Amino acid sequence: MIMALLRVCRRRLPLWALVMTVVAVAVPAVAARAQGGAAGCAVTYTTNEWTGGFTAQIHVTNLGAALNSWRLEWTYGGDQQVTSAWNAQVAQSGSAVTAANVAYNAVLGAGASADFGLQGTWRTADPAPAAFALNGTPCGGTATPTPPTPPTDPAPAGCAGATICSDFEDQTGTEPSGAWQTTAPDCQGAGKVSVDPSVAYSGTRSLRVDGGAGYCNHVFAASTRDLSSVGPVVYVRMRVRHTTALPTNHVTFVSMPDASQGGKALRVGGQNGALQWNRESDDATLPEQSPAGVALSTPLPTGRWLCLRFQIDTTAQSMRTWIDDGEVAGLHVDGVPTQNVDGQWLARTTPPRPTGLRLGWESYGTGDDTLWFDDVALGSSPIGC
Ligand code: CA
């Protein structure tokens, strides 16, 4: 959790600057811990926030005697309203929230922890809760920010040595060249990829995609690298910026040829306004496109650079996805079918085997967008933001 907090901070700042940022902002994570020798609990509450909405991951540790069932309570200081939850039953009355165990995580032994998450909305403020209580026992009164500690498992933001490590600064023409080649699977129309010398996350250049609505405007810049031997887990990190909220209709902006689908694509894009994974061969989606499933994903914020990370296990059905280091609960395949999340995805048991990376735009109906990609990295080891 602390790692996640630290990684929110921008790269290139020295550690002291990261710490200062954390202290000054005091979000997204706070921890409340038992004071003195009193038995109680410790809670870490980590949020991923966007205008009007948030997700929170809650990690609760039982510091008292073993519990056969548990109930974590807190009060929101802002106008947060919980709309859905996973791995706990969450109820809200006014600003008071109660999260109760579900059947499979009811037992919480002494020293044991449980993790659950929720999604909600907010209008004016979204501060982390100041205090928690586990089965009525306070976790420690006034919350104190988690003391900054050096990361113990840093995923380096740099990507030297990775199979793909591209900041596009070597792209001096207006068209992608060298390690990136323009491609338009299926059919080509008004969609366009180019090198933008005036918009960048790093340096002065990025890859720009003018994505057009309509099926025949598919266009991508494809990495020339063969990814067939990357793994067993494929880690991807990229900076993305775009102008238009994800549409209701299905769109794709990352497309990976997948040997397990006979070369058809494993795709990252959107549907119903939220991020989703899609499998071309059977059109399975992650999350399932039910209202509850969509609510477990997240819109793709517009008008700013964000950090998209994901990992794909090529040996088992397991995928995880992060936006700005907040994990997106609805974009998590864990191998056990979960209704609204990966139930449909796990109808297929063969894990994906990406062999290439394409960045661009596919619309299958309405939906156009202008996107920029920068600092794109892919390799066999975790790559941080
Ligand atoms: Ca750049």
PDB file of N, CA and C in Angstrom, residues 190-192 209-215 217 242-253 302 360-371:
ATOM      1  N   ALA A 190     -10.007   6.971 -42.361  1.00  0.00           N
ATOM      2  CA  ALA A 190      -9.560   8.303 -41.945  1.00  0.00           C
ATOM      3  C   ALA A 190      -8.658   8.290 -40.722  1.00  0.00           C
ATOM      4  N   GLY A 191      -8.536   7.150 -40.039  1.00  0.00           N
ATOM      5  CA  GLY A 191      -7.678   7.101 -38.861  1.00  0.00           C
ATOM      6  C   GLY A 191      -6.230   7.363 -39.231  1.00  0.00           C
ATOM      7  N   LYS A 192      -5.480   7.977 -38.309  1.00  0.00           N
ATOM      8  CA  LYS A 192      -4.118   8.389 -38.646  1.00  0.00           C
ATOM      9  C   LYS A 192      -3.218   8.282 -37.425  1.00  0.00           C
ATOM     10  N   VAL A 209      -2.433   9.579 -32.162  1.00  0.00           N
ATOM     11  CA  VAL A 209      -3.429   8.800 -32.905  1.00  0.00           C
ATOM     12  C   VAL A 209      -4.676   9.657 -33.073  1.00  0.00           C
ATOM     13  N   ASP A 210      -5.019   9.910 -34.300  1.00  0.00           N
ATOM     14  CA  ASP A 210      -6.300  10.554 -34.605  1.00  0.00           C
ATOM     15  C   ASP A 210      -7.254   9.442 -34.993  1.00  0.00           C
ATOM     16  N   GLY A 211      -8.056   9.041 -34.028  1.00  0.00           N
ATOM     17  CA  GLY A 211      -8.905   7.887 -34.229  1.00  0.00           C
ATOM     18  C   GLY A 211     -10.283   8.295 -34.710  1.00  0.00           C
ATOM     19  N   GLY A 212     -10.718   7.672 -35.765  1.00  0.00           N
ATOM     20  CA  GLY A 212     -12.010   8.020 -36.327  1.00  0.00           C
ATOM     21  C   GLY A 212     -13.075   6.997 -35.989  1.00  0.00           C
ATOM     22  N   ALA A 213     -14.291   7.487 -35.820  1.00  0.00           N
ATOM     23  CA  ALA A 213     -15.422   6.584 -35.660  1.00  0.00           C
ATOM     24  C   ALA A 213     -15.661   5.825 -36.961  1.00  0.00           C
ATOM     25  N   GLY A 214     -16.371   4.719 -36.853  1.00  0.00           N
ATOM     26  CA  GLY A 214     -16.674   3.948 -38.053  1.00  0.00           C
ATOM     27  C   GLY A 214     -15.698   2.810 -38.215  1.00  0.00           C
ATOM     28  N   TYR A 215     -16.210   1.680 -38.606  1.00  0.00           N
ATOM     29  CA  TYR A 215     -15.416   0.449 -38.585  1.00  0.00           C
ATOM     30  C   TYR A 215     -14.141   0.550 -39.402  1.00  0.00           C
ATOM     31  N   ASN A 217     -11.927   2.758 -39.968  1.00  0.00           N
ATOM     32  CA  ASN A 217     -10.897   3.730 -39.638  1.00  0.00           C
ATOM     33  C   ASN A 217      -9.844   3.158 -38.698  1.00  0.00           C
ATOM     34  N   HIS A 242      -5.690  11.471 -23.700  1.00  0.00           N
ATOM     35  CA  HIS A 242      -6.690  11.524 -24.766  1.00  0.00           C
ATOM     36  C   HIS A 242      -7.680  12.650 -24.504  1.00  0.00           C
ATOM     37  N   THR A 243      -8.507  12.927 -25.500  1.00  0.00           N
ATOM     38  CA  THR A 243      -9.326  14.136 -25.455  1.00  0.00           C
ATOM     39  C   THR A 243     -10.800  13.872 -25.181  1.00  0.00           C
ATOM     40  N   THR A 244     -11.268  12.674 -25.494  1.00  0.00           N
ATOM     41  CA  THR A 244     -12.708  12.421 -25.504  1.00  0.00           C
ATOM     42  C   THR A 244     -13.032  11.233 -24.617  1.00  0.00           C
ATOM     43  N   ALA A 245     -14.006  11.387 -23.763  1.00  0.00           N
ATOM     44  CA  ALA A 245     -14.378  10.294 -22.865  1.00  0.00           C
ATOM     45  C   ALA A 245     -14.700   9.037 -23.662  1.00  0.00           C
ATOM     46  N   LEU A 246     -14.383   7.899 -23.086  1.00  0.00           N
ATOM     47  CA  LEU A 246     -14.682   6.636 -23.759  1.00  0.00           C
ATOM     48  C   LEU A 246     -16.172   6.568 -24.066  1.00  0.00           C
ATOM     49  N   PRO A 247     -16.510   6.123 -25.254  1.00  0.00           N
ATOM     50  CA  PRO A 247     -17.923   6.129 -25.646  1.00  0.00           C
ATOM     51  C   PRO A 247     -18.683   4.921 -25.102  1.00  0.00           C
ATOM     52  N   THR A 248     -19.966   4.919 -25.385  1.00  0.00           N
ATOM     53  CA  THR A 248     -20.789   3.764 -25.021  1.00  0.00           C
ATOM     54  C   THR A 248     -20.411   2.556 -25.858  1.00  0.00           C
ATOM     55  N   ASN A 249     -20.154   2.802 -27.119  1.00  0.00           N
ATOM     56  CA  ASN A 249     -19.816   1.694 -28.010  1.00  0.00           C
ATOM     57  C   ASN A 249     -18.405   1.208 -27.767  1.00  0.00           C
ATOM     58  N   HIS A 250     -18.156   0.009 -28.220  1.00  0.00           N
ATOM     59  CA  HIS A 250     -16.863  -0.638 -28.025  1.00  0.00           C
ATOM     60  C   HIS A 250     -15.790   0.040 -28.878  1.00  0.00           C
ATOM     61  N   VAL A 251     -14.672   0.368 -28.249  1.00  0.00           N
ATOM     62  CA  VAL A 251     -13.491   0.882 -28.951  1.00  0.00           C
ATOM     63  C   VAL A 251     -12.252   0.202 -28.381  1.00  0.00           C
ATOM     64  N   THR A 252     -11.163   0.284 -29.137  1.00  0.00           N
ATOM     65  CA  THR A 252      -9.891  -0.314 -28.728  1.00  0.00           C
ATOM     66  C   THR A 252      -8.770   0.681 -28.975  1.00  0.00           C
ATOM     67  N   PHE A 253      -7.838   0.797 -28.010  1.00  0.00           N
ATOM     68  CA  PHE A 253      -6.662   1.624 -28.286  1.00  0.00           C
ATOM     69  C   PHE A 253      -5.341   0.882 -28.077  1.00  0.00           C
ATOM     70  N   THR A 302      -9.652  12.274 -19.161  1.00  0.00           N
ATOM     71  CA  THR A 302      -9.238  12.996 -20.363  1.00  0.00           C
ATOM     72  C   THR A 302      -8.385  14.207 -19.989  1.00  0.00           C
ATOM     73  N   GLY A 360      -3.163   2.400 -31.046  1.00  0.00           N
ATOM     74  CA  GLY A 360      -3.899   3.142 -32.064  1.00  0.00           C
ATOM     75  C   GLY A 360      -5.363   3.257 -31.733  1.00  0.00           C
ATOM     76  N   TRP A 361      -6.193   2.956 -32.690  1.00  0.00           N
ATOM     77  CA  TRP A 361      -7.631   3.149 -32.490  1.00  0.00           C
ATOM     78  C   TRP A 361      -8.431   2.242 -33.402  1.00  0.00           C
ATOM     79  N   GLU A 362      -9.353   1.539 -32.805  1.00  0.00           N
ATOM     80  CA  GLU A 362     -10.365   0.812 -33.548  1.00  0.00           C
ATOM     81  C   GLU A 362     -11.708   1.185 -32.968  1.00  0.00           C
ATOM     82  N   SER A 363     -12.571   1.687 -33.787  1.00  0.00           N
ATOM     83  CA  SER A 363     -13.957   1.890 -33.405  1.00  0.00           C
ATOM     84  C   SER A 363     -14.772   0.899 -34.216  1.00  0.00           C
ATOM     85  N   TYR A 364     -15.822   0.409 -33.614  1.00  0.00           N
ATOM     86  CA  TYR A 364     -16.646  -0.565 -34.339  1.00  0.00           C
ATOM     87  C   TYR A 364     -18.014   0.022 -34.641  1.00  0.00           C
ATOM     88  N   GLY A 365     -18.147   1.319 -34.398  1.00  0.00           N
ATOM     89  CA  GLY A 365     -19.405   2.000 -34.658  1.00  0.00           C
ATOM     90  C   GLY A 365     -19.159   3.481 -34.440  1.00  0.00           C
ATOM     91  N   THR A 366     -19.790   4.057 -33.436  1.00  0.00           N
ATOM     92  CA  THR A 366     -19.521   5.448 -33.109  1.00  0.00           C
ATOM     93  C   THR A 366     -18.354   5.516 -32.126  1.00  0.00           C
ATOM     94  N   GLY A 367     -17.780   6.701 -31.998  1.00  0.00           N
ATOM     95  CA  GLY A 367     -16.686   6.881 -31.061  1.00  0.00           C
ATOM     96  C   GLY A 367     -15.420   7.261 -31.787  1.00  0.00           C
ATOM     97  N   ASP A 368     -15.014   8.526 -31.645  1.00  0.00           N
ATOM     98  CA  ASP A 368     -13.702   8.915 -32.137  1.00  0.00           C
ATOM     99  C   ASP A 368     -12.965   9.622 -31.007  1.00  0.00           C
ATOM    100  N   ASP A 369     -11.662   9.742 -31.164  1.00  0.00           N
ATOM    101  CA  ASP A 369     -10.838  10.232 -30.059  1.00  0.00           C
ATOM    102  C   ASP A 369      -9.491  10.624 -30.638  1.00  0.00           C
ATOM    103  N   THR A 370      -8.810  11.517 -29.957  1.00  0.00           N
ATOM    104  CA  THR A 370      -7.416  11.812 -30.261  1.00  0.00           C
ATOM    105  C   THR A 370      -6.599  11.390 -29.052  1.00  0.00           C
ATOM    106  N   LEU A 371      -5.585  10.567 -29.286  1.00  0.00           N
ATOM    107  CA  LEU A 371      -4.792  10.014 -28.191  1.00  0.00           C
ATOM    108  C   LEU A 371      -3.312  10.239 -28.441  1.00  0.00           C
TER     109      LEU A 371
END
